[in-house]
Short mmCIF file of C-alpha atoms in Angstrom, two decimals:
data_model
loop_
_atom_site.label_atom_id
_atom_site.label_comp_id
_atom_site.label_asym_id
_atom_site.label_seq_id
_atom_site.Cartn_x
_atom_site.Cartn_y
_atom_site.Cartn_z
CA MET A 1 -27.03 0.38 -10.38
CA ARG A 2 -23.74 0.65 -10.71
CA ARG A 3 -22.24 0.69 -7.27
CA TYR A 4 -24.22 -2.49 -6.47
CA TRP A 5 -22.56 -4.38 -9.87
CA LYS A 6 -18.78 -3.09 -9.10
CA LEU A 7 -19.90 -4.11 -5.56
CA VAL A 8 -21.43 -7.62 -6.49
CA ARG A 9 -18.15 -8.03 -9.20
CA PHE A 10 -15.54 -7.23 -6.81
CA THR A 11 -17.22 -9.65 -3.66
CA VAL A 12 -16.94 -12.31 -5.71
CA ALA A 13 -13.57 -11.55 -7.55
CA ILE A 14 -11.78 -11.28 -3.92
CA ILE A 15 -13.71 -14.22 -2.27
CA GLY A 16 -12.44 -16.00 -5.46
CA ARG A 17 -9.17 -14.78 -5.08
CA THR A 18 -8.68 -15.77 -1.45
CA LEU A 19 -10.37 -19.62 -2.01
CA ILE A 20 -7.99 -20.38 -4.84
CA LEU A 21 -4.90 -19.23 -3.28
CA VAL A 22 -6.70 -21.47 0.04
CA LEU A 23 -6.72 -24.51 -2.41
CA SER A 24 -3.13 -24.20 -3.97
CA LEU A 25 -1.10 -23.51 -1.10
CA PRO A 26 -0.38 -26.54 0.63
CA PHE A 27 0.74 -27.62 -2.56
CA ARG A 28 3.53 -25.25 -3.04
CA ASP A 29 7.02 -25.21 -2.01
CA ASP A 30 7.38 -21.47 -1.66
CA ARG A 31 3.49 -20.39 0.54
CA ASP A 32 5.38 -16.55 0.59
CA LYS A 33 6.41 -16.38 -3.21
CA THR A 34 2.97 -17.65 -4.75
CA ARG A 35 1.09 -15.71 -1.89
CA ALA A 36 3.50 -12.05 -3.54
CA THR A 37 2.04 -13.76 -6.79
CA HIS A 38 -1.02 -15.18 -6.22
CA GLN A 39 -1.83 -11.44 -4.97
CA ARG A 40 -0.57 -8.86 -7.56
CA ARG A 41 -2.71 -10.46 -10.27
CA ALA A 42 -5.80 -10.68 -7.66
CA CYS A 43 -5.03 -6.95 -7.29
CA LYS A 44 -4.36 -6.06 -10.32
CA VAL A 45 -8.49 -7.35 -11.00
CA LEU A 46 -9.93 -6.41 -8.42
CA CYS A 47 -8.00 -2.54 -9.09
CA GLU A 48 -9.55 -2.96 -12.54
CA ILE A 49 -13.33 -2.98 -11.33
CA LEU A 50 -13.12 -0.85 -8.61
CA ASP A 51 -11.04 1.87 -12.36
CA LEU A 52 -8.04 2.21 -10.42
CA ARG A 53 -5.72 3.14 -13.22
CA VAL A 54 -2.55 3.32 -11.61
CA SER A 55 1.00 4.32 -13.50
CA VAL A 56 4.59 3.98 -11.64
CA SER A 57 7.05 6.05 -12.19
CA GLY A 58 10.69 5.33 -10.78
CA ASP A 59 12.05 1.63 -10.83
CA ILE A 60 10.05 -1.01 -9.44
CA PRO A 61 11.68 -2.34 -5.94
CA SER A 62 13.58 -5.48 -6.57
CA ALA A 63 12.75 -8.26 -4.40
CA GLY A 64 13.33 -8.05 -0.57
CA ALA A 65 12.98 -4.14 -0.34
CA LEU A 66 11.12 -2.80 2.51
CA ILE A 67 9.29 -0.46 1.00
CA ALA A 68 7.90 3.11 2.53
CA SER A 69 5.27 4.34 1.61
CA ASN A 70 2.93 7.39 2.81
CA HIS A 71 -0.80 6.16 3.41
CA LEU A 72 -4.16 7.08 2.07
CA SER A 73 -7.31 5.10 2.13
CA PRO A 74 -7.61 0.92 2.08
CA LEU A 75 -6.90 0.95 -0.89
CA ASP A 76 -3.13 2.26 -0.55
CA PRO A 77 -2.06 -2.36 -0.28
CA LEU A 78 -4.66 -3.38 -3.67
CA ILE A 79 -2.01 0.19 -5.94
CA ILE A 80 1.12 -1.06 -4.75
CA ALA A 81 0.20 -4.60 -4.39
CA SER A 82 -1.07 -4.80 -8.49
CA LYS A 83 2.99 -3.88 -9.28
CA VAL A 84 4.70 -5.68 -6.84
CA ASP A 85 5.19 -8.83 -5.32
CA VAL A 86 4.72 -7.81 -1.93
CA ALA A 87 3.62 -8.95 1.98
CA PHE A 88 2.37 -6.23 3.84
CA ALA A 89 2.64 -5.30 7.35
CA GLY A 90 -0.40 -3.75 8.58
CA LYS A 91 -2.23 -3.17 11.73
CA VAL A 92 -3.22 -6.57 13.68
CA GLU A 93 -6.13 -5.71 14.31
CA LEU A 94 -7.82 -6.96 10.76
CA LEU A 95 -6.82 -10.28 11.83
CA ARG A 96 -9.42 -10.24 13.67
CA TRP A 97 -12.00 -8.84 11.52
CA PRO A 98 -14.65 -11.21 9.73
CA VAL A 99 -13.80 -12.15 6.50
CA VAL A 100 -11.44 -9.54 5.90
CA GLY A 101 -9.23 -11.37 8.35
CA TRP A 102 -9.36 -15.19 6.70
CA ILE A 103 -8.78 -12.51 3.79
CA CYS A 104 -5.42 -11.45 5.22
CA ARG A 105 -4.13 -14.83 7.23
CA THR A 106 -4.15 -16.25 3.76
CA VAL A 107 -2.02 -13.57 2.41
CA GLY A 108 0.44 -13.85 4.91
CA LEU A 109 0.23 -9.77 6.82
CA ILE A 110 2.59 -9.09 9.31
CA GLY A 111 0.33 -8.04 12.19
CA VAL A 112 1.56 -4.37 13.75
CA ASP A 113 0.33 -4.36 17.40
CA ARG A 114 1.50 -1.10 18.85
CA THR A 115 0.60 -1.62 21.67
CA ARG A 116 2.41 -4.15 23.40
CA ARG A 117 6.51 -3.07 22.62
CA MET A 118 7.07 -6.50 23.69
CA LYS A 119 5.77 -7.37 19.74
CA THR A 120 8.47 -5.61 18.15
CA ASN A 121 10.60 -8.47 18.15
CA THR A 122 8.30 -11.00 16.45
CA LEU A 123 7.40 -7.92 14.32
CA VAL A 124 10.82 -7.54 13.01
CA ASP A 125 11.09 -11.45 12.93
CA ALA A 126 8.13 -11.87 10.89
CA ILE A 127 9.19 -8.92 8.10
CA ARG A 128 13.30 -10.31 8.49
CA ALA A 129 11.65 -14.17 6.88
CA ARG A 130 10.42 -12.13 4.46
CA LEU A 131 13.28 -9.69 3.69
CA ARG A 132 15.43 -12.86 3.47
CA ASN A 133 12.70 -14.63 1.38
CA ASN A 134 13.66 -11.86 -1.70
CA ILE A 135 10.43 -10.34 -0.93
CA CYS A 136 9.49 -6.80 -0.20
CA VAL A 137 7.68 -6.39 2.65
CA VAL A 138 5.15 -2.90 2.78
CA ALA A 139 5.14 -0.84 5.55
CA PHE A 140 3.03 2.45 5.92
CA PRO A 141 4.99 4.28 8.00
CA GLU A 142 2.25 7.03 8.77
CA GLY A 143 0.65 4.47 11.23
CA THR A 144 -2.75 6.16 9.24
CA THR A 145 -4.11 7.75 6.45
CA SER A 146 -4.15 10.94 6.02
CA SER A 147 -5.96 13.73 3.26
CA GLY A 148 -3.11 13.38 1.78
CA GLU A 149 -2.06 17.72 1.32
CA SER A 150 1.25 16.34 3.35
CA VAL A 151 3.35 13.41 4.92
CA LEU A 152 2.46 12.54 8.43
CA PRO A 153 5.39 11.83 10.26
CA PHE A 154 6.24 8.27 10.63
CA LYS A 155 7.16 5.95 13.24
CA THR A 156 10.17 3.85 13.58
CA GLY A 157 8.95 0.32 13.71
CA ALA A 158 9.27 -1.80 10.43
CA PHE A 159 12.59 -0.14 9.59
CA ALA A 160 13.74 -1.88 12.94
CA ALA A 161 13.49 -4.47 10.73
CA VAL A 162 16.40 -3.13 8.52
CA GLU A 163 18.12 -1.34 10.85
CA ASN A 164 22.04 -1.67 10.45
CA THR A 165 21.35 -4.10 7.53
CA PRO A 166 23.68 -2.92 4.54
CA ASP A 167 22.55 -5.81 2.13
CA LEU A 168 18.78 -4.12 2.85
CA SER A 169 17.57 -1.16 1.48
CA VAL A 170 14.90 0.42 1.50
CA HIS A 171 12.37 1.82 -1.23
CA PRO A 172 10.48 5.40 -0.35
CA THR A 173 7.26 5.82 -2.35
CA CYS A 174 4.54 8.08 -2.91
CA ILE A 175 1.24 7.43 -3.95
CA ALA A 176 -0.57 10.26 -5.96
CA VAL A 177 -3.95 10.72 -7.38
CA ASP A 178 -3.77 12.50 -10.53
CA SER A 179 -7.06 12.89 -11.14
CA VAL A 180 -11.10 11.58 -10.61
CA LYS A 181 -13.42 11.45 -12.78
CA PRO A 182 -14.90 14.44 -13.84
CA LEU A 183 -12.70 16.31 -11.01
CA ALA A 184 -9.00 17.37 -11.03
CA ALA A 185 -6.88 16.32 -7.66
CA GLU A 186 -6.71 19.89 -7.57
CA ASN A 187 -10.40 20.50 -7.51
CA GLY A 188 -11.13 18.07 -5.03
CA GLY A 189 -9.63 14.48 -6.22
CA VAL A 190 -7.40 14.16 -3.27
CA ASP A 191 -10.07 14.45 -1.06
CA LEU A 192 -12.89 12.00 -2.71
CA PHE A 193 -9.78 9.20 -2.92
CA ALA A 194 -8.46 9.71 1.32
CA TRP A 195 -10.22 8.02 3.41
CA THR A 196 -10.53 10.47 6.52
CA ASP A 197 -12.14 10.21 9.81
CA SER A 198 -14.80 13.06 8.24
CA ARG A 199 -16.13 9.52 6.85
CA SER A 200 -17.16 6.35 8.19
CA LEU A 201 -15.69 3.57 6.93
CA GLY A 202 -19.42 2.61 4.70
CA GLU A 203 -19.54 6.18 3.74
CA TYR A 204 -15.84 5.87 1.98
CA ALA A 205 -16.46 2.88 0.48
CA TRP A 206 -20.15 3.75 -0.77
CA GLU A 207 -18.52 6.61 -2.31
CA ILE A 208 -15.66 4.67 -3.40
CA LEU A 209 -18.03 2.69 -6.03
CA SER A 210 -19.25 5.71 -7.42
CA LEU A 211 -16.27 6.53 -9.07
CA SER A 212 -14.69 6.10 -12.02
CA ASN A 213 -11.08 6.28 -14.46
CA VAL A 214 -8.94 7.27 -11.26
CA ASP A 215 -6.04 8.52 -12.26
CA LEU A 216 -2.75 7.29 -10.17
CA THR A 217 0.56 7.45 -10.10
CA LEU A 218 2.60 4.84 -7.63
CA LYS A 219 6.10 6.55 -7.68
CA PHE A 220 9.49 4.96 -6.16
CA GLY A 221 11.99 7.06 -5.41
CA ASP A 222 16.05 5.89 -4.76
CA PRO A 223 16.63 3.71 -2.48
CA ILE A 224 18.35 3.83 0.45
CA VAL A 225 20.74 1.72 1.67
CA ALA A 226 19.81 0.87 5.49
CA SER A 227 23.46 1.28 7.40
CA LYS A 228 21.95 3.46 9.82
CA ASP A 229 19.48 2.77 12.97
CA ARG A 230 16.52 3.10 12.67
CA LYS A 231 14.85 6.60 13.51
CA LEU A 232 17.49 8.17 10.64
CA LEU A 233 16.11 5.60 7.88
CA ALA A 234 12.55 6.67 9.15
CA ASP A 235 13.67 10.12 8.89
CA TYR A 236 16.02 9.95 5.35
CA CYS A 237 12.96 7.54 4.56
CA HIS A 238 10.34 10.18 4.71
CA LYS A 239 11.76 13.01 3.57
CA ALA A 240 12.12 11.48 0.65
CA VAL A 241 8.37 10.52 0.25
CA CYS A 242 7.81 14.73 1.38
CA ASN A 243 9.78 14.90 -1.92
CA LEU A 244 7.92 12.57 -3.58
CA HIS A 245 4.97 14.53 -3.06
CA ALA A 246 6.05 17.69 -3.46
CA THR A 247 7.22 17.23 -7.56
CA HIS A 248 4.10 15.36 -7.69
CA ASP A 249 2.10 17.76 -6.70
CA SER A 250 3.88 21.20 -8.76
CA ALA A 251 4.21 18.68 -12.24
CA LEU A 252 0.31 18.41 -11.12
CA GLN A 253 -0.52 22.15 -10.98
CA ASN A 254 2.01 22.72 -13.52
CA PHE A 255 0.10 20.61 -15.95
CA ASN A 256 -2.98 21.75 -15.21
CA LEU A 257 -2.45 25.49 -15.82
CA THR A 258 -0.83 24.42 -19.10
CA ALA A 259 -4.07 22.44 -19.80
CA GLN A 260 -6.34 26.66 -19.52
#
């Protein structure tokens, strides 16, 4: 029954909040900022419904920064957007999904088409436009979700939007699982929260609805000045995210040993 109730609340909240945004946008001069602010408030509510308790480590990026994060699950956008006013760069396929596509278009998702290289300039222009409008843009350079055991290599597409631009910055970011009730992360919490090919999206969603008190840390690293080309930026950022991931795992292990 708990699962069904959470599903109903989540569905009503996300559709209701999207409808409110649709109705309010025509009366706003700066629609990008309106989308980002509304999205943060909505995602905070959605995280509460799903019992996702998000804490922040490090300085939250200032406006107009590229946030490059590891990617654990389809819930990652909710986690980040619950704390920061952002726009997202995500797979263009999402824009074609029923209902999900409508929501993504309303909040202004920047579609990434990795199958067509000619679309790169369009992606770069779209990201730069948001950054120049002082909106942070979130990208998941791994290109897919992972098990959380490590950080996959970064693709360079999103970094092309800021390369060789010293007045812009990239913020390495790591989403880390602290605990999933009743399991500590080292005993399977990450496996429960992360989504891989071992489960269908439906199976994953059904399991997520059964969880409670999922504690996560959103770790922001030091900003990287975007004065290098995209390959170097991707490399520097990947190393920084790997370091955030490693330091969190080490701290979590020490905490668990102390608690025993």
